[in-house]
Each structure stands twice: as C-alpha cells, then as structure tokens.
mmCIF file with all atom_site columns, C-alpha atoms (C1' of nucleotides) in Angstrom:
data_model
loop_
_atom_site.group_PDB
_atom_site.id
_atom_site.type_symbol
_atom_site.label_atom_id
_atom_site.label_alt_id
_atom_site.label_comp_id
_atom_site.label_asym_id
_atom_site.label_entity_id
_atom_site.label_seq_id
_atom_site.pdbx_PDB_ins_code
_atom_site.Cartn_x
_atom_site.Cartn_y
_atom_site.Cartn_z
_atom_site.occupancy
_atom_site.B_iso_or_equiv
_atom_site.pdbx_formal_charge
_atom_site.auth_seq_id
_atom_site.auth_comp_id
_atom_site.auth_asym_id
_atom_site.auth_atom_id
_atom_site.pdbx_PDB_model_num
ATOM 1   C CA    . MET B 1 1   ? 11.369  -15.583 -4.982  1.00 53.00 ? 21  MET B CA    1
ATOM 2   C CA    . LEU B 1 2   ? 8.141   -17.607 -3.655  1.00 53.00 ? 22  LEU B CA    1
ATOM 3   C CA    . SER B 1 3   ? 5.641   -19.325 -5.749  1.00 55.00 ? 23  SER B CA    1
ATOM 4   C CA    . LYS B 1 4   ? 2.537   -17.349 -6.407  1.00 56.00 ? 24  LYS B CA    1
ATOM 5   C CA    . LYS B 1 5   ? 0.570   -19.802 -5.009  1.00 60.00 ? 25  LYS B CA    1
ATOM 6   C CA    . VAL B 1 6   ? 2.239   -19.747 -1.512  1.00 60.00 ? 26  VAL B CA    1
ATOM 7   C CA    . VAL B 1 7   ? 1.696   -15.931 -1.868  1.00 57.00 ? 27  VAL B CA    1
ATOM 8   C CA    . HIS B 1 8   ? -1.982  -16.334 -2.456  1.00 64.00 ? 28  HIS B CA    1
ATOM 9   C CA    . LEU B 1 9   ? -2.220  -18.518 0.307   1.00 62.00 ? 29  LEU B CA    1
ATOM 10  C CA    . PHE B 1 10  ? -0.665  -16.343 2.632   1.00 59.00 ? 30  PHE B CA    1
ATOM 11  C CA    . ILE B 1 11  ? -2.593  -13.567 1.717   1.00 52.00 ? 31  ILE B CA    1
ATOM 12  C CA    . MET B 1 12  ? -5.907  -15.357 1.808   1.00 56.00 ? 32  MET B CA    1
ATOM 13  C CA    . LYS B 1 13  ? -5.045  -16.559 5.447   1.00 53.00 ? 33  LYS B CA    1
ATOM 14  C CA    . THR B 1 14  ? -4.319  -12.605 6.158   1.00 49.00 ? 34  THR B CA    1
ATOM 15  C CA    . LYS B 1 15  ? -7.280  -11.470 4.276   1.00 47.00 ? 35  LYS B CA    1
ATOM 16  C CA    . LEU B 1 16  ? -9.382  -10.404 7.329   1.00 46.00 ? 36  LEU B CA    1
ATOM 17  C CA    . GLU B 1 17  ? -6.917  -7.493  7.426   1.00 49.00 ? 37  GLU B CA    1
ATOM 18  C CA    . SER B 1 18  ? -6.635  -6.986  3.872   1.00 51.00 ? 38  SER B CA    1
ATOM 19  C CA    . ASN B 1 19  ? -4.498  -3.855  4.578   1.00 73.00 ? 39  ASN B CA    1
ATOM 20  C CA    . PHE B 1 20  ? -1.257  -3.659  2.952   1.00 84.00 ? 40  PHE B CA    1
ATOM 21  C CA    . PHE B 1 21  ? 0.187   -2.970  6.277   1.00 86.00 ? 41  PHE B CA    1
ATOM 22  C CA    . GLN B 1 22  ? -1.138  -5.984  8.111   1.00 83.00 ? 42  GLN B CA    1
ATOM 23  C CA    . LEU B 1 23  ? 0.678   -8.135  5.426   1.00 84.00 ? 43  LEU B CA    1
ATOM 24  C CA    . VAL B 1 24  ? 3.829   -6.235  6.382   1.00 89.00 ? 44  VAL B CA    1
ATOM 25  C CA    . TYR B 1 25  ? 3.100   -6.779  9.878   1.00 87.00 ? 45  TYR B CA    1
ATOM 26  C CA    . GLN B 1 26  ? 2.937   -10.718 9.479   1.00 85.00 ? 46  GLN B CA    1
ATOM 27  C CA    . ILE B 1 27  ? 6.016   -10.659 7.394   1.00 89.00 ? 47  ILE B CA    1
ATOM 28  C CA    . VAL B 1 28  ? 8.057   -8.634  9.800   1.00 91.00 ? 48  VAL B CA    1
ATOM 29  C CA    . GLY B 1 29  ? 6.832   -10.638 12.634  1.00 90.00 ? 49  GLY B CA    1
ATOM 30  C CA    . ARG B 1 30  ? 8.069   -13.888 11.092  1.00 91.00 ? 50  ARG B CA    1
ATOM 31  C CA    . ILE B 1 31  ? 11.781  -12.547 10.439  1.00 93.00 ? 51  ILE B CA    1
ATOM 32  C CA    . PRO B 1 32  ? 13.887  -15.364 12.261  1.00 93.00 ? 52  PRO B CA    1
ATOM 33  C CA    . CYS B 1 33  ? 16.477  -14.127 14.861  1.00 93.00 ? 53  CYS B CA    1
ATOM 34  C CA    . GLY B 1 34  ? 19.849  -13.202 13.429  1.00 93.00 ? 54  GLY B CA    1
ATOM 35  C CA    . LYS B 1 35  ? 17.967  -12.476 9.803   1.00 93.00 ? 55  LYS B CA    1
ATOM 36  C CA    . VAL B 1 36  ? 17.237  -9.511  8.188   1.00 93.00 ? 56  VAL B CA    1
ATOM 37  C CA    . VAL B 1 37  ? 14.804  -8.319  5.148   1.00 93.00 ? 57  VAL B CA    1
ATOM 38  C CA    . THR B 1 38  ? 15.164  -5.251  2.989   1.00 93.00 ? 58  THR B CA    1
ATOM 39  C CA    . TYR B 1 39  ? 11.947  -3.204  2.232   1.00 93.00 ? 59  TYR B CA    1
ATOM 40  C CA    . GLY B 1 40  ? 12.094  -4.269  -1.359  1.00 92.00 ? 60  GLY B CA    1
ATOM 41  C CA    . ASP B 1 41  ? 11.624  -7.995  -0.629  1.00 91.00 ? 61  ASP B CA    1
ATOM 42  C CA    . ILE B 1 42  ? 8.680   -7.591  1.274   1.00 92.00 ? 62  ILE B CA    1
ATOM 43  C CA    . ALA B 1 43  ? 7.365   -5.424  -1.354  1.00 91.00 ? 63  ALA B CA    1
ATOM 44  C CA    . CYS B 1 44  ? 7.914   -8.017  -3.836  1.00 90.00 ? 64  CYS B CA    1
ATOM 45  C CA    . PHE B 1 45  ? 6.433   -10.788 -2.002  1.00 88.00 ? 65  PHE B CA    1
ATOM 46  C CA    . LEU B 1 46  ? 3.578   -8.785  -1.547  1.00 85.00 ? 66  LEU B CA    1
ATOM 47  C CA    . GLY B 1 47  ? 3.067   -8.728  -5.262  1.00 83.00 ? 67  GLY B CA    1
ATOM 48  C CA    . ASN B 1 48  ? 4.270   -5.066  -5.571  1.00 85.00 ? 68  ASN B CA    1
ATOM 49  C CA    . PRO B 1 49  ? 7.773   -4.617  -6.350  1.00 86.00 ? 69  PRO B CA    1
ATOM 50  C CA    . ARG B 1 50  ? 7.535   -0.657  -6.203  1.00 87.00 ? 70  ARG B CA    1
ATOM 51  C CA    . ASN B 1 51  ? 5.605   -0.810  -2.827  1.00 89.00 ? 71  ASN B CA    1
ATOM 52  C CA    . ALA B 1 52  ? 8.766   -0.478  -0.915  1.00 91.00 ? 72  ALA B CA    1
ATOM 53  C CA    . ARG B 1 53  ? 7.949   2.863   0.275   1.00 90.00 ? 73  ARG B CA    1
ATOM 54  C CA    . LEU B 1 54  ? 4.622   1.912   1.462   1.00 90.00 ? 74  LEU B CA    1
ATOM 55  C CA    . VAL B 1 55  ? 6.696   -0.946  3.300   1.00 90.00 ? 75  VAL B CA    1
ATOM 56  C CA    . GLY B 1 56  ? 8.328   1.736   5.237   1.00 88.00 ? 76  GLY B CA    1
ATOM 57  C CA    . TYR B 1 57  ? 5.221   3.734   5.744   1.00 87.00 ? 77  TYR B CA    1
ATOM 58  C CA    . ALA B 1 58  ? 3.935   0.794   7.426   1.00 88.00 ? 78  ALA B CA    1
ATOM 59  C CA    . MET B 1 59  ? 6.552   0.577   9.704   1.00 87.00 ? 79  MET B CA    1
ATOM 60  C CA    . HIS B 1 60  ? 6.252   4.054   10.566  1.00 83.00 ? 80  HIS B CA    1
ATOM 61  C CA    . SER B 1 61  ? 3.278   3.166   12.436  1.00 79.00 ? 81  SER B CA    1
ATOM 62  C CA    . CYS B 1 62  ? 3.925   -0.666  13.245  1.00 83.00 ? 82  CYS B CA    1
ATOM 63  C CA    . PRO B 1 63  ? 3.296   -2.065  16.982  1.00 81.00 ? 83  PRO B CA    1
ATOM 64  C CA    . GLU B 1 64  ? 6.081   -2.181  19.511  1.00 81.00 ? 84  GLU B CA    1
ATOM 65  C CA    . ASP B 1 65  ? 6.445   -5.943  19.721  1.00 82.00 ? 85  ASP B CA    1
ATOM 66  C CA    . LEU B 1 66  ? 7.125   -6.160  15.705  1.00 87.00 ? 86  LEU B CA    1
ATOM 67  C CA    . PRO B 1 67  ? 11.010  -6.730  15.098  1.00 90.00 ? 87  PRO B CA    1
ATOM 68  C CA    . TRP B 1 68  ? 11.025  -3.860  12.926  1.00 90.00 ? 88  TRP B CA    1
ATOM 69  C CA    . HIS B 1 69  ? 14.664  -3.725  13.724  1.00 90.00 ? 89  HIS B CA    1
ATOM 70  C CA    . ARG B 1 70  ? 15.415  -6.625  11.060  1.00 92.00 ? 90  ARG B CA    1
ATOM 71  C CA    . VAL B 1 71  ? 14.023  -4.830  8.364   1.00 92.00 ? 91  VAL B CA    1
ATOM 72  C CA    . VAL B 1 72  ? 16.895  -2.834  6.454   1.00 92.00 ? 92  VAL B CA    1
ATOM 73  C CA    . MET B 1 73  ? 17.068  -0.920  3.354   1.00 92.00 ? 93  MET B CA    1
ATOM 74  C CA    . LYS B 1 74  ? 18.190  -2.903  -0.097  1.00 89.00 ? 94  LYS B CA    1
ATOM 75  C CA    . ALA B 1 75  ? 21.770  -1.324  0.158   1.00 77.00 ? 95  ALA B CA    1
ATOM 76  C CA    . GLY B 1 76  ? 22.184  -2.483  3.480   1.00 83.00 ? 96  GLY B CA    1
ATOM 77  C CA    . LYS B 1 77  ? 21.791  0.826   5.129   1.00 87.00 ? 97  LYS B CA    1
ATOM 78  C CA    . LEU B 1 78  ? 19.619  1.288   8.297   1.00 86.00 ? 98  LEU B CA    1
ATOM 79  C CA    . PRO B 1 79  ? 16.745  3.310   7.371   1.00 82.00 ? 99  PRO B CA    1
ATOM 80  C CA    . PHE B 1 80  ? 16.083  4.614   11.011  1.00 73.00 ? 100 PHE B CA    1
ATOM 81  C CA    . PHE B 1 81  ? 19.148  5.289   12.680  1.00 66.00 ? 101 PHE B CA    1
ATOM 82  C CA    . GLY B 1 82  ? 18.168  5.463   16.624  1.00 58.00 ? 102 GLY B CA    1
ATOM 83  C CA    . THR B 1 83  ? 16.429  8.746   17.444  1.00 57.00 ? 103 THR B CA    1
ATOM 84  C CA    . ASN B 1 84  ? 14.890  7.661   20.326  1.00 58.00 ? 104 ASN B CA    1
ATOM 85  C CA    . PRO B 1 85  ? 17.216  7.816   23.421  1.00 56.00 ? 105 PRO B CA    1
ATOM 86  C CA    . ASP B 1 86  ? 15.045  5.825   25.441  1.00 62.00 ? 106 ASP B CA    1
ATOM 87  C CA    . LEU B 1 87  ? 14.870  2.571   23.241  1.00 67.00 ? 107 LEU B CA    1
ATOM 88  C CA    . PRO B 1 88  ? 18.167  0.929   21.901  1.00 77.00 ? 108 PRO B CA    1
ATOM 89  C CA    . SER B 1 89  ? 19.079  1.648   18.308  1.00 81.00 ? 109 SER B CA    1
ATOM 90  C CA    . GLN B 1 90  ? 18.384  -0.648  15.780  1.00 86.00 ? 110 GLN B CA    1
ATOM 91  C CA    . LYS B 1 91  ? 21.906  -1.480  15.445  1.00 87.00 ? 111 LYS B CA    1
ATOM 92  C CA    . GLU B 1 92  ? 22.133  -2.379  18.889  1.00 87.00 ? 112 GLU B CA    1
ATOM 93  C CA    . LEU B 1 93  ? 19.338  -4.641  18.583  1.00 88.00 ? 113 LEU B CA    1
ATOM 94  C CA    . LEU B 1 94  ? 20.393  -6.264  15.360  1.00 91.00 ? 114 LEU B CA    1
ATOM 95  C CA    . GLU B 1 95  ? 24.033  -6.730  17.014  1.00 91.00 ? 115 GLU B CA    1
ATOM 96  C CA    . LYS B 1 96  ? 22.214  -8.026  20.038  1.00 92.00 ? 116 LYS B CA    1
ATOM 97  C CA    . GLU B 1 97  ? 21.442  -11.097 17.526  1.00 94.00 ? 117 GLU B CA    1
ATOM 98  C CA    . GLY B 1 98  ? 24.708  -11.487 16.455  1.00 94.00 ? 118 GLY B CA    1
ATOM 99  C CA    . ILE B 1 99  ? 24.336  -9.552  13.083  1.00 93.00 ? 119 ILE B CA    1
ATOM 100 C CA    . THR B 1 100 ? 27.820  -7.404  12.370  1.00 91.00 ? 120 THR B CA    1
ATOM 101 C CA    . PHE B 1 101 ? 28.269  -4.208  10.506  1.00 90.00 ? 121 PHE B CA    1
ATOM 102 C CA    . TYR B 1 102 ? 30.594  -2.780  8.343   1.00 87.00 ? 122 TYR B CA    1
ATOM 103 C CA    . GLN B 1 103 ? 32.583  0.429   9.628   1.00 84.00 ? 123 GLN B CA    1
ATOM 104 C CA    . ASP B 1 104 ? 29.824  3.065   7.898   1.00 82.00 ? 124 ASP B CA    1
ATOM 105 C CA    . GLU B 1 105 ? 26.983  1.440   9.503   1.00 84.00 ? 125 GLU B CA    1
ATOM 106 C CA    . ARG B 1 106 ? 25.871  -1.080  6.699   1.00 87.00 ? 126 ARG B CA    1
ATOM 107 C CA    . ILE B 1 107 ? 24.809  -4.286  7.376   1.00 90.00 ? 127 ILE B CA    1
ATOM 108 C CA    . LYS B 1 108 ? 26.071  -7.379  5.762   1.00 89.00 ? 128 LYS B CA    1
ATOM 109 C CA    . LEU B 1 109 ? 23.263  -8.143  3.612   1.00 88.00 ? 129 LEU B CA    1
ATOM 110 C CA    . SER B 1 110 ? 25.002  -10.900 1.746   1.00 86.00 ? 130 SER B CA    1
ATOM 111 C CA    . CYS B 1 111 ? 25.154  -12.947 4.952   1.00 91.00 ? 131 CYS B CA    1
ATOM 112 C CA    . TYR B 1 112 ? 22.078  -12.020 6.787   1.00 92.00 ? 132 TYR B CA    1
ATOM 113 C CA    . GLN B 1 113 ? 19.499  -11.657 4.224   1.00 91.00 ? 133 GLN B CA    1
ATOM 114 C CA    . TRP B 1 114 ? 16.442  -13.779 4.955   1.00 92.00 ? 134 TRP B CA    1
ATOM 115 C CA    . LYS B 1 115 ? 14.531  -15.226 2.207   1.00 89.00 ? 135 LYS B CA    1
ATOM 116 C CA    . ILE B 1 116 ? 10.850  -14.586 2.810   1.00 90.00 ? 136 ILE B CA    1
ATOM 117 C CA    . GLU B 1 117 ? 8.827   -17.907 3.437   1.00 85.00 ? 137 GLU B CA    1
ATOM 118 C CA    . ILE B 1 118 ? 5.734   -18.590 5.016   1.00 77.00 ? 138 ILE B CA    1
ATOM 119 C CA    . SER B 1 119 ? 5.795   -21.929 6.756   1.00 61.00 ? 139 SER B CA    1
ATOM 120 C CA    . ALA B 1 120 ? 2.843   -22.044 9.449   1.00 57.00 ? 140 ALA B CA    1
ATOM 121 C "C1'" . DC  M 2 1   ? -13.340 12.153  -3.453  1.00 56.45 ? 27  DC  M "C1'" 1
ATOM 122 C "C1'" . DG  M 2 2   ? -8.714  15.105  -4.639  1.00 56.45 ? 28  DG  M "C1'" 1
ATOM 123 C "C1'" . DA  M 2 3   ? -4.117  16.293  -2.585  1.00 56.45 ? 29  DA  M "C1'" 1
ATOM 124 C "C1'" . DA  M 2 4   ? -0.511  15.271  0.215   1.00 56.45 ? 30  DA  M "C1'" 1
ATOM 125 C "C1'" . DT  M 2 5   ? 2.677   12.122  2.643   1.00 56.45 ? 31  DT  M "C1'" 1
ATOM 126 C "C1'" . DG  M 2 6   ? 6.494   8.988   3.029   1.00 56.45 ? 32  DG  M "C1'" 1
ATOM 127 C "C1'" . DA  M 2 7   ? 11.839  4.141   8.289   1.00 56.45 ? 33  DA  M "C1'" 1
ATOM 128 C "C1'" . DC  M 2 8   ? 12.323  3.490   -0.565  1.00 56.45 ? 34  DC  M "C1'" 1
ATOM 129 C "C1'" . DC  M 2 9   ? 14.356  2.301   -5.123  1.00 56.45 ? 35  DC  M "C1'" 1
ATOM 130 C "C1'" . DA  M 2 10  ? 16.779  2.778   -9.521  1.00 56.45 ? 36  DA  M "C1'" 1
ATOM 131 C "C1'" . DA  M 2 11  ? 19.090  5.558   -12.735 1.00 56.45 ? 37  DA  M "C1'" 1
ATOM 132 C "C1'" . DG  M 2 12  ? 21.713  9.473   -13.843 1.00 56.45 ? 38  DG  M "C1'" 1
ATOM 133 C "C1'" . DC  M 2 13  ? 25.496  12.648  -12.840 1.00 56.45 ? 39  DC  M "C1'" 1
ATOM 134 C "C1'" . DG  G 3 1   ? 31.908  5.501   -4.678  1.00 56.45 ? 19  DG  G "C1'" 1
ATOM 135 C "C1'" . DG  G 3 2   ? 28.300  9.446   -3.039  1.00 56.45 ? 20  DG  G "C1'" 1
ATOM 136 C "C1'" . DC  G 3 3   ? 24.159  12.621  -3.924  1.00 56.45 ? 21  DC  G "C1'" 1
ATOM 137 C "C1'" . DT  G 3 4   ? 20.268  14.446  -6.758  1.00 56.45 ? 22  DT  G "C1'" 1
ATOM 138 C "C1'" . DT  G 3 5   ? 15.837  13.354  -9.515  1.00 56.45 ? 23  DT  G "C1'" 1
ATOM 139 C "C1'" . DG  G 3 6   ? 11.594  11.307  -10.431 1.00 56.45 ? 24  DG  G "C1'" 1
ATOM 140 C "C1'" . DG  G 3 7   ? 8.475   7.686   -9.793  1.00 56.45 ? 25  DG  G "C1'" 1
ATOM 141 C "C1'" . DC  G 3 8   ? 5.723   4.280   -7.330  1.00 56.45 ? 26  DC  G "C1'" 1
ATOM 142 C "C1'" . DC  G 3 9   ? 0.979   3.737   -4.639  1.00 56.45 ? 27  DC  G "C1'" 1
ATOM 143 C "C1'" . DA  G 3 10  ? -1.552  2.672   -0.054  1.00 56.45 ? 28  DA  G "C1'" 1
ATOM 144 C "C1'" . DT  G 3 11  ? -2.801  5.738   3.784   1.00 56.45 ? 29  DT  G "C1'" 1
ATOM 145 C "C1'" . DT  G 3 12  ? -4.698  9.779   5.712   1.00 56.45 ? 30  DT  G "C1'" 1
ATOM 146 C "C1'" . DC  G 3 13  ? -6.642  14.259  6.015   1.00 56.45 ? 31  DC  G "C1'" 1
#
DNA sequence: CGAATGACCAAGC
DNA sequence: GGCTTGGCCATTC
C-alpha cells in the first residue's frame, strides 16, 4: 500500500473535485496498459476500504474515455460482462492488451494486478 | 433531510 | 469450490 502522505498529496491535487468519483476516475485513468486494479484496491487507496461498492457505482457513470475495463473484482472476475453489443466486451479489451484469462472468464490477478501509485 | 440505490466484499453454509 | 446474507457509504431522488 502507499504511504498516507502520497495519498494525501494526491487528494490535495485533485481537491478541485473532491468527489469520490473524481478520485476514482483519476486512478482508473492512470492504470497502465496490460495491468488491472480491483475495486477494493481503489477503495483502499482512497482511504476507505469499505467503499469498494462506491467505486463500482462510480464506474457506472464513468466517462467513455476511461479505461474502465482495467478494473475488475477482487476474485478476478469481470464485473460487467459485455452487455453492449456495439462496444467490445471488457474481456476483449483486456485481451487486446495482452491480458489472458482462465477458462471461467476469470482474470489472472496475480500476474496483472497493478500496485496503485501516483507518479506525476 | 430521509430513503433508496449500487459494475462490491467478506463471512457463512 | 459456488451460492446467499448482511454491511458498507457516497450519490441521487
């Protein structure tokens, strides 16, 4: 986990939009290619380990340019299995980045989980 | 301001 | 291992 100081700085930085959602968006937007993050990790990073649900709620109304597909559940499952026929499914997007899955559509978290860090 | 909502999580069976 | 239950708390209505 990160030091509280880093988290504090990060929050200060994004204080303009002190909304929980905005912070979530900031983090998701910084996820590197080929990596994934869990809802719980994001919640932890923001200082509220129990807010995983809110993170998911934030994703529900996320901007289109956000790589939301890199956010997965803790068990490695995909939270939102492509309901939109027009858009590529989350699995497809991840596979395109070189991420592979088990047969049961679960991701290999141990390999791809990203340690959240904010280095400007 | 109170009540409902939710792309989650951990514990229990 | 999978399914069910309760709790969490910011956002919305």
